[in-house]
Amino acid sequence: MVLIPAGISTPQIMIDVVQLEKNIDKMAHRVASQGLKLRPHAKTHKMPEVASRQLEAGAVGLTVATVGEALSFALQGVAKIFIAYPLWVDESQAQRIQELIKRAKLSIGVDSVQAVEQMARMLGAQASKIRLMIEIDSGHHRSGVSPRDALAIAESARDSGMRVQGVFTFPGHSYDPDGIDKAVNDEHKALAEATRFLREAGFSIKRISGGSSPTAALSDNSVLTEVRPGVYVFGDAQQFELGRIGFDEIALSVAATVVSRHEGNDQIPRRIVVDAGSKILGGDRPAWASGYGRILECPEARISALSEHHATVTWPENLELPAHGTQLQVIPNHVCQAVNLVDSVLAVNADGSSEQWDVAARGLNF
Amino acid sequence: MVLIPAGISTPQIMIDVVQLEKNIDKMAHRVASQGLKLRPHAKTHKMPEVASRQLEAGAVGLTVATVGEALSFALQGVAKIFIAYPLWVDESQAQRIQELIKRAKLSIGVDSVQAVEQMARMLGAQASKIRLMIEIDSGHHRSGVSPRDALAIAESARDSGMRVQGVFTFPGHSYDPDGIDKAVNDEHKALAEATRFLREAGFSIKRISGGSSPTAALSDNSVLTEVRPGVYVFGDAQQFELGRIGFDEIALSVAATVVSRHEGNDQIPRRIVVDAGSKILGGDRPAWASGYGRILECPEARISALSEHHATVTWPENLELPAHGTQLQVIPNHVCQAVNLVDSVLAVNADGSSEQWDVAARGLNF
């Protein structure tokens, strides 16, 4: 991790550029060695500076969650974009999708016959240029259909003059310390089944897309053709507590200052408060997490409560409380939320120099 | 609540201007009738359009959480600003505080001798223009000192040539369905004790500041001189589930679209997915909450899971699932988080016309 540059105001998100590039290269090599393509999810970073590094390292394109994110990256020249989301295309979105089609090879998620028909209606003749990816529910039970139900969607696409390019899933139940192996099995089984049903019905399935940051390393090219991890570029406290990465692999932290410090007594807990709250860390706190993030300088400390501008930190009894004004690095639980709260981040280079990077696609919710 | 204007893209935050103004007037009258001053917390809205309505309705000034928020409102002409946060004033903040002092009467929170000394060092002769407010811990155990420990801070301020104007607390433990009465009692007791200690030692205590949105209506002018509620302007699902407001008093919702719809079976839950996730609702979910927000059109529905762009909604068994493309209004759990995720909101007037309001102080974390 970086040293906090002198004189910076807190709280502020910092990126260790050296570690970021290591993370990008490591995933690129690992995925290539598994015989898979890498189509990283850019919702994590939303930054041109990170996207360009991913593409240079061999990513075949980017994955995004919204039309706005897709347009942001397409306008920066990204040539292949997958909106991995079951869009309901209304008129204003249809106009923006027409713009996207001019600039990039576009694939879009779909999980219902109704959404296919709506897309065909709204996009008219241009609908044939969309590569549809049918979303499969592999056990997370969010969006997505069962493998068997993929067939009706593919048939509807064919009837509407649209192209089905493949299937995808998000094994969200991999975000559980005991769930990773099961999630990988579920993901591979569901995608293999859906592919078989569709191929038996005569559909050409070219892309079979899976993978989250926890599961990407376990993906198998006997089923999948590509993976879409996002968080791996930075890492976060969730990935650490899931056992997928070490502290030293985390490339993003929030510089924070000790603003309040209390030795405590029988009735009042011993604690410090730092000025990084949920408005810069995000509020995610899975039931299995140790708290609302981690303190890089003190892995034993626990962020036991989080307000908008306060993190309340329980400090180990055997260690002295840091002095008022001490700057610490807080690792967010879920880095995608943290980055989406700021308009720019401080990128710190190996020589200690730093620069602001724009979070260009921040807040593009539609 | 408003009707969703035709043709808008989702997810999008909408404000019902009529209800907003009702909420502002109601709190202004209630607080005045209790013999208290109202210094509303602007971290909730961060918008000039809302601040100006609060000040017109009689608020004596604004409360904010950061120097950046204070500057944003001072540059819009707000004359009295309270940064209700125990700032650690470094050099860059000191420069901005000098700017603030030129533009507004400024009070700042403090909860340690060290922070007083730091402020005096950093601000030099200008330090005497700051009105210090000592933060008291009334049971939330975040920042703040015990009533007895306030005295050393006041003495340090006097020795540094700084002015103590009063005491304040945030009874954060009021955010519990069974905790409101206790939190009000704790708040009043702690502030009364701190005031007594300080007055007995010869300090003139002019401001005694308490109150959150849940407790403001229960505040007592025999102890307090002012309250600082924030959320009341919009209301949110937390305030509703705490029993403080009705659905019809909520002035802010997120327009969202049904993008995925599943009847379910023995193994797969019956649900819809709407396109408002944690990147527009915020991720707050207290243990006592029914879920990650509420659906205005169906109070019995439960938002059982939240991803960045998906809210998974369990729909009542006896009601038909809404069709794909249906637009619904989602009420965030914690409205301060939702507003801080967008650069502008759609303000809808009584006649159905609408306009964009800037969230001018969004993301100003320092």
XYZ file of C-alpha atoms in Angstrom:
732
model
C 0.000 0.000 0.000
C 0.983 3.618 -0.513
C 2.256 6.112 1.994
C -0.337 8.838 2.496
C 1.016 11.912 0.636
C 1.823 14.816 2.984
C -0.740 17.565 3.382
C -3.774 15.869 1.877
C -7.240 16.557 3.222
C -9.212 13.604 4.494
C -11.222 11.546 3.885
C -9.906 10.862 0.414
C -9.707 7.779 -1.795
C -6.167 6.849 -2.804
C -5.041 4.330 -5.415
C -1.694 2.582 -5.358
C -0.941 2.595 -9.095
C 1.818 -0.036 -8.821
C -0.461 -2.500 -7.011
C -3.362 -1.708 -9.371
C -1.200 -2.648 -12.356
C -0.009 -5.811 -10.605
C -3.635 -6.830 -9.946
C -4.610 -6.155 -13.557
C -1.677 -8.166 -14.912
C -2.178 -11.055 -12.488
C -5.840 -11.511 -13.428
C -5.070 -11.116 -17.142
C -2.438 -13.879 -16.980
C -4.502 -16.166 -14.802
C -7.576 -15.943 -17.005
C -5.491 -16.414 -20.170
C -3.796 -19.457 -18.634
C -7.244 -20.924 -17.927
C -8.055 -20.572 -21.632
C -10.727 -17.959 -20.950
C -11.390 -14.435 -22.147
C -11.493 -11.556 -19.686
C -14.299 -8.997 -19.979
C -13.841 -7.108 -16.690
C -16.733 -5.323 -15.015
C -16.022 -1.589 -15.130
C -18.734 -0.708 -12.579
C -16.015 -1.174 -9.954
C -13.767 1.649 -11.140
C -15.714 3.751 -13.703
C -12.394 5.296 -14.732
C -10.799 5.638 -18.182
C -7.349 5.291 -16.572
C -8.213 1.838 -15.252
C -10.134 0.697 -18.336
C -7.225 1.515 -20.627
C -4.863 -0.550 -18.447
C -7.287 -3.511 -18.496
C -7.580 -3.391 -22.287
C -3.832 -3.045 -22.755
C -3.370 -6.146 -20.580
C -5.575 -8.138 -22.949
C -9.194 -7.710 -21.861
C -11.467 -8.380 -24.879
C -13.833 -5.559 -23.927
C -15.618 -4.174 -20.897
C -18.687 -5.176 -18.943
C -20.936 -2.436 -17.505
C -24.252 -2.254 -15.654
C -26.051 0.666 -17.305
C -26.484 2.390 -20.661
C -24.895 5.509 -19.147
C -21.758 3.616 -18.164
C -21.644 2.047 -21.639
C -21.865 5.451 -23.333
C -19.182 6.887 -21.057
C -16.720 4.169 -22.077
C -17.814 4.065 -25.735
C -17.125 7.799 -26.033
C -13.618 7.043 -24.764
C -13.180 4.590 -27.616
C -13.870 1.227 -25.973
C -14.905 -0.986 -28.904
C -16.726 -3.912 -27.260
C -19.183 -3.400 -24.411
C -21.472 -5.829 -22.617
C -24.316 -4.386 -20.532
C -24.699 -7.364 -18.168
C -28.119 -6.277 -16.971
C -31.668 -7.229 -18.030
C -32.504 -3.818 -19.472
C -36.075 -2.678 -19.972
C -35.540 -0.419 -22.993
C -37.813 2.615 -22.968
C -37.811 5.422 -25.534
C -35.070 7.538 -23.996
C -32.863 4.496 -23.537
C -33.558 3.380 -27.099
C -32.178 6.691 -28.386
C -29.019 6.299 -26.362
C -28.632 2.665 -27.433
C -28.795 3.802 -31.082
C -25.833 6.094 -30.263
C -24.013 3.195 -28.633
C -24.499 0.901 -31.625
C -22.704 3.477 -33.815
C -19.672 3.429 -31.534
C -19.233 -0.083 -30.144
C -20.046 -3.745 -30.586
C -22.818 -3.998 -28.035
C -24.200 -6.976 -26.144
C -27.104 -6.662 -23.691
C -28.550 -8.981 -21.054
C -32.126 -10.208 -21.208
C -34.112 -12.510 -18.930
C -37.640 -12.446 -20.360
C -39.594 -12.789 -23.586
C -41.219 -9.461 -22.716
C -37.888 -7.617 -22.610
C -36.896 -9.101 -25.999
C -40.169 -7.965 -27.547
C -39.832 -4.513 -25.960
C -36.287 -4.153 -27.269
C -37.347 -5.194 -30.774
C -40.245 -2.681 -30.669
C -38.125 0.194 -29.396
C -35.051 -0.356 -31.555
C -36.760 -1.297 -34.813
C -34.343 -2.279 -37.577
C -31.359 -1.551 -35.310
C -32.396 -4.370 -32.948
C -30.604 -6.893 -35.155
C -27.289 -5.244 -34.266
C -27.645 -6.098 -30.578
C -25.989 -9.299 -29.380
C -28.378 -10.695 -26.787
C -26.985 -12.538 -23.771
C -29.595 -14.558 -21.869
C -29.224 -14.250 -18.097
C -29.339 -17.531 -16.180
C -30.137 -17.779 -12.469
C -27.416 -20.025 -11.067
C -28.581 -19.840 -7.442
C -28.336 -16.179 -6.469
C -32.091 -15.770 -7.215
C -31.890 -12.171 -8.328
C -32.493 -11.687 -12.066
C -32.043 -14.541 -14.537
C -34.080 -17.558 -15.625
C -33.652 -21.285 -15.145
C -31.579 -23.037 -17.848
C -34.749 -24.568 -19.299
C -36.544 -21.213 -19.554
C -33.730 -19.767 -21.658
C -35.162 -21.519 -24.694
C -38.377 -19.476 -24.917
C -36.325 -16.286 -24.751
C -34.008 -17.434 -27.529
C -36.989 -18.389 -29.702
C -38.593 -15.023 -29.098
C -35.349 -13.315 -30.113
C -35.212 -15.340 -33.325
C -38.841 -14.509 -34.086
C -38.081 -10.804 -33.525
C -35.092 -10.871 -35.865
C -32.602 -10.527 -33.011
C -29.387 -12.413 -32.383
C -28.631 -14.521 -29.306
C -24.891 -14.601 -28.777
C -24.700 -16.463 -25.505
C -25.627 -16.922 -21.872
C -24.349 -15.359 -18.671
C -24.829 -15.574 -14.941
C -23.693 -13.818 -11.798
C -22.954 -16.309 -9.016
C -23.653 -13.720 -6.304
C -23.905 -16.417 -3.679
C -20.107 -16.700 -3.986
C -19.993 -13.747 -1.570
C -20.041 -16.037 1.443
C -16.978 -17.506 3.163
C -18.383 -21.031 2.937
C -20.145 -20.607 -0.394
C -17.462 -20.173 -2.989
C -16.993 -23.773 -4.158
C -20.739 -24.374 -4.256
C -21.284 -21.127 -6.184
C -18.676 -22.125 -8.780
C -20.318 -25.543 -9.187
C -23.783 -24.000 -9.457
C -22.551 -21.469 -11.994
C -20.864 -24.028 -14.232
C -23.806 -26.447 -14.015
C -26.429 -23.802 -14.830
C -24.498 -22.352 -17.748
C -23.672 -25.825 -19.130
C -27.336 -26.842 -18.960
C -28.599 -23.654 -20.588
C -26.005 -23.987 -23.346
C -27.014 -27.596 -23.973
C -30.745 -26.780 -24.195
C -30.083 -23.917 -26.595
C -27.627 -25.829 -28.799
C -29.973 -28.827 -28.988
C -32.638 -26.413 -30.254
C -30.281 -25.234 -32.980
C -28.974 -22.010 -31.479
C -25.318 -21.136 -31.931
C -23.984 -20.204 -28.486
C -20.624 -18.465 -28.801
C -20.252 -16.820 -25.403
C -20.702 -18.496 -22.029
C -19.971 -15.829 -19.461
C -19.517 -16.172 -15.728
C -17.280 -15.231 -12.937
C -17.106 -12.780 -10.103
C -13.851 -11.714 -8.419
C -14.130 -14.529 -5.834
C -14.850 -17.228 -8.438
C -12.852 -16.107 -11.483
C -9.758 -18.074 -10.452
C -11.843 -21.254 -10.192
C -13.509 -20.983 -13.594
C -13.235 -23.810 -16.066
C -12.976 -23.444 -19.836
C -14.704 -26.766 -20.419
C -17.892 -24.776 -19.689
C -17.134 -21.033 -19.768
C -15.650 -18.931 -22.557
C -15.188 -15.751 -20.510
C -15.266 -14.236 -17.010
C -16.309 -10.787 -15.790
C -14.597 -10.024 -12.470
C -14.648 -6.393 -11.340
C -13.376 -5.904 -7.800
C -10.000 -7.577 -8.451
C -8.464 -4.341 -9.755
C -8.525 -2.793 -6.280
C -9.539 -5.537 -3.852
C -11.447 -4.648 -0.705
C -12.137 -5.812 2.833
C -14.801 -8.263 1.628
C -12.363 -10.033 -0.693
C -9.821 -10.115 2.126
C -12.289 -11.529 4.634
C -13.458 -14.076 2.045
C -9.844 -15.232 1.955
C -9.342 -14.441 -1.739
C -6.575 -11.828 -1.330
C -4.007 -10.570 1.171
C -3.872 -7.096 2.666
C -0.791 -6.425 0.522
C -2.814 -6.952 -2.670
C -5.298 -4.175 -1.900
C -4.728 -1.190 -4.212
C -7.314 1.266 -2.842
C -7.744 2.789 0.585
C -9.385 5.810 2.129
C -6.997 8.183 3.908
C -8.700 9.175 7.152
C -7.854 11.215 10.253
C -8.381 10.380 13.923
C -10.831 13.100 15.028
C -12.007 11.661 18.337
C -10.289 9.381 20.881
C -11.644 7.871 24.081
C -9.912 5.598 26.580
C -13.307 4.446 27.818
C -14.311 2.977 31.161
C -16.814 0.495 32.636
C -19.701 2.170 30.850
C -18.148 3.751 27.793
C -16.274 1.774 25.121
C -12.598 2.404 24.361
C -12.457 3.688 20.813
C -11.247 6.117 18.200
C -13.342 7.825 15.543
C -11.924 8.509 12.078
C -13.481 10.848 9.537
C -14.266 8.225 6.873
C -17.968 7.383 7.126
C -20.536 5.741 4.891
C -20.476 8.753 2.535
C -17.009 7.669 1.377
C -16.785 3.980 2.371
C -20.329 2.974 1.398
C -22.590 1.264 3.929
C -22.264 -2.393 2.871
C -21.835 -4.789 5.774
C -22.483 -8.474 5.068
C -23.496 -10.536 8.110
C -20.196 -12.451 7.944
C -18.001 -9.316 7.852
C -15.971 -8.302 10.904
C -17.256 -4.723 10.656
C -17.678 -1.854 8.196
C -14.215 -2.099 6.673
C -10.663 -2.619 7.922
C -7.799 -0.446 9.127
C -4.655 -1.158 7.127
C -2.271 -0.141 9.928
C -4.015 -2.322 12.510
C -5.640 -5.521 11.195
C -6.897 -6.348 14.711
C -8.965 -3.149 14.943
C -12.708 -3.384 14.210
C -14.939 -0.737 12.635
C -17.862 -1.449 14.911
C -20.173 1.361 13.792
C -20.427 3.647 10.797
C -22.231 6.970 10.436
C -22.160 9.265 7.432
C -18.883 10.918 8.439
C -17.698 8.834 11.396
C -16.189 5.355 11.585
C -16.157 4.188 15.195
C -13.148 1.915 15.652
C -12.663 -0.526 18.511
C -8.899 -0.654 19.086
C -7.116 -3.717 20.513
C -6.897 -3.446 24.317
C -3.156 -4.144 24.309
C -2.310 -1.354 21.861
C -2.152 2.363 22.528
C -4.883 4.426 20.870
C -3.523 6.495 17.944
C -3.170 10.196 18.732
C -5.615 12.846 17.523
C -4.721 13.886 13.985
C -3.079 10.561 13.085
C -3.817 9.586 9.488
C -4.814 5.971 8.839
C -5.841 4.005 5.760
C -9.322 2.505 5.810
C -10.111 -0.338 3.428
C -13.776 -0.238 2.347
C -15.851 -3.386 2.617
C -17.136 -3.054 -0.957
C -14.938 -0.952 -3.171
C -17.544 -0.473 -5.951
C -19.651 1.587 -3.531
C -16.731 3.699 -2.319
C -15.544 4.708 -5.783
C -19.101 5.630 -6.802
C -19.207 8.229 -4.002
C -16.387 10.436 -5.300
C -15.809 12.431 -8.491
C -12.086 11.738 -8.505
C -9.458 9.686 -6.711
C -5.846 10.386 -5.824
C -3.629 8.024 -7.838
C -0.232 7.636 -6.149
C 2.699 6.492 -8.298
C 5.749 4.458 -7.304
C 7.868 7.612 -6.870
C 5.330 9.114 -4.464
C 4.014 11.610 -7.013
C 0.252 11.714 -7.326
C -2.489 12.883 -9.671
C -6.291 13.057 -9.712
C -8.100 10.491 -11.820
C -11.698 11.233 -12.826
C -14.390 8.739 -11.922
C -15.955 9.569 -15.278
C -18.905 7.163 -15.106
C -19.782 7.935 -11.477
C -23.486 8.048 -10.705
C -24.589 7.029 -14.207
C -27.483 4.991 -12.898
C -29.393 4.832 -16.201
C -46.565 11.431 -3.239
C -46.100 12.488 -6.814
C -47.141 10.749 -9.983
C -44.049 9.636 -11.881
C -43.714 12.067 -14.821
C -44.172 10.360 -18.205
C -41.091 9.347 -20.146
C -38.461 9.627 -17.403
C -35.528 7.273 -17.287
C -35.086 5.183 -14.175
C -33.775 4.947 -11.541
C -34.204 8.609 -10.681
C -34.753 10.499 -7.416
C -37.962 12.541 -7.385
C -39.044 15.174 -4.869
C -42.655 16.078 -4.203
C -42.246 19.846 -3.768
C -45.677 20.283 -2.140
C -44.943 17.638 0.510
C -41.406 18.977 1.024
C -42.812 22.423 1.826
C -45.425 20.902 4.156
C -42.690 19.028 6.030
C -40.552 22.159 6.322
C -43.469 24.239 7.618
C -44.660 21.578 10.029
C -41.237 21.210 11.695
C -40.743 24.999 11.775
C -44.068 25.485 13.571
C -43.587 22.564 15.928
C -40.108 23.661 17.001
C -41.239 27.284 17.418
C -44.208 26.164 19.516
C -41.793 24.246 21.765
C -39.880 27.495 22.327
C -36.820 26.168 20.490
C -34.736 27.363 17.584
C -34.367 25.237 14.476
C -30.916 24.793 12.936
C -31.664 22.007 10.426
C -28.958 19.617 9.277
C -28.326 20.253 5.584
C -26.334 17.036 5.082
C -29.670 15.408 4.279
C -30.433 17.485 1.192
C -27.247 19.419 0.220
C -29.445 21.596 -2.008
C -29.766 25.388 -2.171
C -33.439 24.988 -3.129
C -34.194 23.188 0.122
C -31.964 25.370 2.316
C -33.655 28.547 1.125
C -37.084 27.118 1.999
C -35.869 26.131 5.484
C -34.460 29.600 6.126
C -37.606 31.313 4.819
C -39.658 29.154 7.201
C -37.655 30.514 10.132
C -34.555 28.343 10.593
C -31.875 30.378 12.400
C -29.077 28.926 10.270
C -27.884 25.605 8.941
C -26.018 22.671 10.410
C -23.517 20.808 8.221
C -21.000 17.970 8.675
C -17.939 19.169 6.735
C -16.020 22.319 5.831
C -16.857 21.664 2.178
C -20.591 21.630 2.886
C -20.208 24.807 4.943
C -18.402 26.591 2.091
C -20.997 25.446 -0.424
C -23.825 27.010 1.617
C -21.798 30.089 2.678
C -21.114 30.876 -0.980
C -24.878 30.775 -1.513
C -25.271 33.422 1.195
C -26.231 31.382 4.260
C -25.191 33.616 7.167
C -24.978 31.235 10.137
C -23.422 27.805 9.850
C -22.690 25.156 12.471
C -20.238 22.382 11.549
C -21.549 19.816 14.050
C -18.469 17.640 13.810
C -15.270 17.392 15.900
C -12.971 18.750 13.195
C -9.255 18.123 13.229
C -8.124 21.310 11.500
C -5.096 20.771 9.289
C -3.436 23.413 7.112
C -5.649 23.038 4.052
C -8.783 23.097 6.197
C -7.483 26.121 8.078
C -7.264 28.050 4.807
C -10.826 27.157 3.908
C -12.064 27.997 7.404
C -10.499 31.480 7.018
C -12.640 31.854 3.885
C -15.686 30.701 5.797
C -15.153 33.176 8.624
C -15.302 36.023 6.096
C -18.684 34.888 4.856
C -20.649 33.441 7.770
C -20.977 33.304 11.534
C -19.315 29.970 12.117
C -19.590 27.495 14.965
C -17.578 24.273 15.072
C -17.814 21.134 17.191
C -14.954 19.993 19.406
C -14.562 17.018 21.744
C -10.946 17.198 22.951
C -8.380 19.558 24.404
C -6.072 18.474 21.593
C -8.486 19.634 18.884
C -8.916 23.020 20.597
C -5.150 23.488 20.743
C -4.761 22.390 17.116
C -7.462 24.807 15.989
C -5.849 27.668 17.909
C -2.453 26.813 16.354
C -3.779 26.531 12.804
C -6.107 29.534 12.836
C -3.940 31.963 14.804
C -5.649 35.264 15.518
C -8.742 34.199 13.583
C -9.420 31.410 16.093
C -11.222 33.879 18.353
C -13.927 34.249 15.694
C -14.937 30.608 15.928
C -17.808 29.771 18.265
C -16.875 26.427 19.770
C -19.589 23.905 20.574
C -18.457 21.088 22.872
C -19.757 17.697 21.826
C -21.285 15.603 24.602
C -21.721 11.825 24.384
C -25.307 11.240 25.475
C -25.233 7.465 24.998
C -24.520 6.898 21.309
C -20.798 6.389 22.141
C -19.483 7.794 18.890
C -17.696 11.147 19.272
C -18.365 13.417 22.266
C -17.200 13.510 25.893
C -18.946 12.913 29.191
C -20.616 15.994 30.712
C -17.871 16.202 33.346
C -15.071 16.111 30.726
C -16.524 19.144 28.942
C -14.927 21.400 31.556
C -11.305 20.697 30.598
C -12.148 21.460 26.972
C -13.804 24.755 27.888
C -10.826 25.738 30.032
C -8.430 24.902 27.220
C -10.491 27.073 24.860
C -10.396 29.967 27.312
C -6.623 29.556 27.696
C -6.239 29.574 23.895
C -8.292 32.750 23.522
C -11.235 30.921 21.962
C -14.928 31.231 22.711
C -17.181 28.415 23.911
C -20.727 29.146 22.807
C -22.449 25.979 23.933
C -22.813 22.223 23.973
C -24.348 19.755 21.562
C -25.071 16.069 21.243
C -26.419 13.629 18.691
C -28.679 11.046 20.326
C -27.996 8.500 17.616
C -29.390 5.703 19.741
C -32.815 7.220 18.975
C -32.631 5.216 15.746
C -34.199 2.185 17.379
C -37.938 1.445 17.546
C -37.796 0.933 21.327
C -35.116 3.503 22.039
C -36.649 6.888 21.311
C -37.917 7.857 24.770
C -34.720 6.669 26.426
C -32.601 8.564 23.890
C -34.546 11.781 24.538
C -34.062 11.359 28.287
C -30.357 10.595 27.884
C -29.902 13.579 25.594
C -31.622 16.036 27.936
C -29.865 14.681 31.003
C -26.374 14.792 29.432
C -26.807 18.296 28.011
C -28.289 19.600 31.291
C -25.377 18.143 33.275
C -22.724 19.512 30.935
C -24.367 22.941 31.004
C -24.479 22.911 34.810
C -20.792 21.956 35.142
C -19.766 24.658 32.691
C -21.954 27.401 34.181
C -20.791 26.546 37.697
C -17.230 27.077 36.440
C -18.165 30.491 35.128
C -18.723 29.758 31.438
C -21.587 31.465 29.660
C -23.464 28.720 27.771
C -25.832 30.255 25.233
C -26.600 27.318 22.956
C -27.692 23.865 24.061
C -28.223 21.898 20.884
C -29.833 18.517 20.431
C -32.318 16.704 18.382
C -32.483 14.269 15.531
C -35.530 13.846 13.302
C -36.949 11.081 15.552
C -36.459 13.100 18.771
C -37.021 16.714 17.680
C -40.735 16.605 18.448
C -40.002 15.413 21.997
C -37.432 18.099 22.828
C -37.905 20.312 25.865
C -36.911 23.963 26.096
C -36.281 23.679 29.822
C -32.975 22.086 28.741
C -32.406 22.705 25.035
C -32.260 25.977 23.127
C -32.207 24.469 19.639
C -32.634 21.280 17.598
C -30.901 20.061 14.453
C -33.155 17.550 12.639
C -32.235 16.750 9.038
C -34.224 13.886 7.579
C -37.645 15.476 8.294
C -37.586 17.456 5.025
C -38.013 14.288 2.968
C -38.697 11.462 5.412
C -37.593 7.936 4.581
C -38.363 4.288 5.246
C -36.432 4.353 8.535
C -38.537 7.210 9.913
C -41.662 5.371 8.750
C -40.612 2.087 10.349
C -39.670 3.942 13.556
C -43.284 5.134 13.624
C -42.411 8.841 13.363
C -44.149 9.576 10.050
C -46.755 8.165 7.686
C -46.164 7.053 4.103
C -48.114 10.140 2.981
C -45.541 12.442 4.610
C -42.615 11.105 2.565
C -41.487 13.702 0.016
C -38.745 11.771 -1.787
C -38.826 8.524 -3.711
C -36.810 6.759 -6.370
C -38.697 6.057 -9.598
C -37.762 2.514 -10.619
C -38.749 0.044 -13.337
C -39.603 -3.653 -13.060
C -36.814 -5.280 -15.119
C -37.186 -8.905 -14.012
C -40.201 -10.905 -12.825
C -40.388 -14.485 -11.577
C -43.415 -16.439 -10.365
C -41.115 -18.820 -8.530
C -41.661 -22.403 -7.453
C -40.632 -24.822 -4.684
C -36.965 -23.945 -5.106
C -36.984 -20.433 -6.488
C -38.551 -17.457 -4.680
C -41.417 -15.485 -6.199
C -40.082 -11.985 -6.817
C -39.642 -8.959 -8.984
C -36.443 -7.018 -9.522
C -36.506 -3.233 -9.954
C -33.601 -1.162 -11.264
C -32.990 0.874 -8.082
C -30.027 -0.645 -6.261
C -27.612 0.498 -3.594
C -25.983 2.952 -6.023
C -29.122 5.095 -5.804
C -30.831 3.963 -2.571
C -27.710 3.629 -0.417
C -26.956 0.390 1.385
C -28.147 1.206 4.927
C -30.146 -1.571 6.540
C -30.582 -1.415 10.325
C -31.211 -4.778 11.996
C -34.764 -3.692 12.891
C -35.679 -2.637 9.337
C -38.057 -4.764 7.247
C -35.654 -4.662 4.311
C -33.611 -2.278 2.151
C -36.386 0.289 1.658
C -40.092 0.233 0.922
C -42.296 0.200 -2.174
C -44.789 3.063 -2.063
C -47.406 1.293 -4.190
C -47.294 -1.892 -2.088
C -46.504 -1.420 1.607
C -46.669 -5.203 2.123
C -43.815 -5.855 -0.330
C -40.327 -6.401 1.093
C -36.989 -5.458 -0.470
C -35.248 -8.608 0.622
C -31.926 -8.095 -1.160
C -30.080 -5.187 -2.703
C -27.266 -5.181 -5.251
C -25.703 -2.166 -6.892
C -28.397 -1.902 -9.575
C -31.003 -4.452 -8.470
C -33.556 -4.408 -5.664
C -35.003 -7.887 -5.221
C -38.596 -7.501 -4.033
C -40.663 -10.231 -2.390
C -44.234 -9.528 -3.439
C -47.249 -10.529 -1.325
C -48.446 -14.018 -2.304
C -52.051 -12.844 -2.734
C -51.185 -10.039 -5.157
C -50.306 -10.336 -8.828
C -46.697 -9.510 -9.681
C -46.390 -6.146 -11.496
C -45.729 -6.490 -15.234
C -42.316 -5.951 -16.817
C -41.748 -2.232 -17.421
C -44.075 -1.107 -14.592
C -42.699 1.965 -12.834
C -42.804 1.959 -9.026
C -41.636 4.378 -6.337
C -39.018 3.046 -3.936
C -38.542 4.821 -0.597
C -34.914 4.644 0.550
C -34.146 3.465 4.075
C -31.869 6.431 4.762
C -32.523 9.403 2.542
C -29.215 11.194 3.335
C -27.343 8.393 1.579
C -29.616 8.370 -1.470
C -29.358 12.109 -2.150
C -25.565 11.964 -1.812
C -25.417 9.498 -4.721
C -26.866 11.820 -7.394
C -25.795 15.144 -8.867
C -29.378 16.345 -9.283
C -32.939 15.362 -8.403
C -36.211 15.760 -10.271
C -38.406 18.204 -8.323
C -42.060 17.697 -9.239
C -44.452 20.585 -8.632
C -48.155 20.494 -7.773
C -49.149 21.039 -11.428
C -47.060 18.055 -12.536
C -44.320 20.223 -14.042
C -40.814 19.288 -13.010
C -37.303 20.676 -12.915
C -33.818 19.484 -11.979
C -32.423 20.677 -8.646
C -28.655 20.508 -8.146
C -27.305 18.579 -5.177
C -24.671 21.284 -4.897
C -22.855 19.965 -1.819
C -22.854 16.311 -2.945
C -19.722 14.382 -2.138
C -18.033 17.233 -0.223
C -16.484 14.872 2.279
C -13.864 17.343 3.573
